[in-house]
Amino acid sequence: MSTTDDAPECSRAGCRLPASWRIDWRNPRIHAADRTKTWVACDEHVDYLREFLAARDFPVQAHPLNPVGDVA
């Protein structure tokens, strides 16, 4: 998920663009409400990844990715 300089890369398969979004999601069939997973996305793929998860009825939220060292 990271480049050599530790900048996060988009989680979309085959994409190596820098991520600018954080996508928090969970599969309610196997995860408790307090357990979430996180993908990161570039501007080009944030909608694709969010819609991919929403189509499966997974709770999903997309937020701008905070710069390194910035507390959410």
Short mmCIF file of C-alpha atoms in Angstrom, two decimals:
data_model
loop_
_atom_site.label_atom_id
_atom_site.label_comp_id
_atom_site.label_asym_id
_atom_site.label_seq_id
_atom_site.Cartn_x
_atom_site.Cartn_y
_atom_site.Cartn_z
CA MET A 1 0.00 0.00 0.00
CA SER A 2 2.98 2.37 0.28
CA THR A 3 5.58 3.73 -2.04
CA THR A 4 9.25 3.91 -1.16
CA ASP A 5 8.72 7.30 0.52
CA ASP A 6 5.86 5.87 2.67
CA ALA A 7 3.16 7.91 0.92
CA PRO A 8 0.04 5.73 0.78
CA GLU A 9 -1.01 4.35 -2.60
CA CYS A 10 -4.56 3.83 -3.80
CA SER A 11 -6.04 0.46 -2.77
CA ARG A 12 -7.63 -0.11 -6.20
CA ALA A 13 -6.00 -3.11 -7.88
CA GLY A 14 -3.29 -1.98 -10.29
CA CYS A 15 -3.41 1.68 -9.26
CA ARG A 16 -0.22 3.26 -7.93
CA LEU A 17 -1.47 6.84 -7.63
CA PRO A 18 -1.09 8.66 -4.32
CA ALA A 19 -4.09 8.24 -2.03
CA SER A 20 -6.02 11.31 -0.95
CA TRP A 21 -9.07 9.57 0.58
CA ARG A 22 -9.64 7.18 3.48
CA ILE A 23 -12.50 4.69 3.10
CA ASP A 24 -13.67 3.11 6.35
CA TRP A 25 -15.92 0.07 6.04
CA ARG A 26 -16.98 -3.18 7.65
CA ASN A 27 -18.68 -6.41 6.71
CA PRO A 28 -21.54 -6.65 9.23
CA ARG A 29 -21.79 -10.42 8.72
CA ILE A 30 -18.34 -10.98 10.22
CA HIS A 31 -17.34 -7.73 12.00
CA ALA A 32 -18.79 -6.21 15.16
CA ALA A 33 -19.98 -2.60 14.91
CA ASP A 34 -16.76 -1.35 16.52
CA ARG A 35 -14.50 -3.13 14.00
CA THR A 36 -13.75 -1.30 10.76
CA LYS A 37 -11.32 -1.82 7.94
CA THR A 38 -9.67 0.98 6.00
CA TRP A 39 -8.78 1.33 2.35
CA VAL A 40 -7.18 4.40 0.84
CA ALA A 41 -8.03 5.81 -2.58
CA CYS A 42 -6.90 8.33 -5.14
CA ASP A 43 -9.38 10.92 -6.46
CA GLU A 44 -10.00 8.77 -9.54
CA HIS A 45 -11.03 5.63 -7.61
CA VAL A 46 -12.70 6.88 -4.41
CA ASP A 47 -16.20 6.64 -5.90
CA TYR A 48 -15.53 3.23 -7.45
CA LEU A 49 -14.30 1.73 -4.17
CA ARG A 50 -17.07 3.35 -2.10
CA GLU A 51 -19.75 2.11 -4.52
CA PHE A 52 -18.17 -1.38 -4.63
CA LEU A 53 -18.60 -1.66 -0.85
CA ALA A 54 -22.03 0.01 -0.72
CA ALA A 55 -23.35 -2.40 -3.39
CA ARG A 56 -22.63 -5.22 -0.93
CA ASP A 57 -24.58 -3.40 1.81
CA PHE A 58 -21.41 -2.78 3.80
CA PRO A 59 -21.47 0.35 5.97
CA VAL A 60 -18.95 2.67 4.33
CA GLN A 61 -17.69 6.23 4.84
CA ALA A 62 -15.16 8.17 2.79
CA HIS A 63 -13.12 11.01 4.28
CA PRO A 64 -10.19 13.07 3.03
CA LEU A 65 -6.94 11.38 4.01
CA ASN A 66 -5.14 13.30 6.73
CA PRO A 67 -1.52 14.23 6.10
CA VAL A 68 1.08 12.17 7.97
CA GLY A 69 1.20 13.25 11.59
CA ASP A 70 -2.25 14.88 11.51
CA VAL A 71 -4.60 13.32 14.06
CA ALA A 72 -8.08 12.44 12.77
#
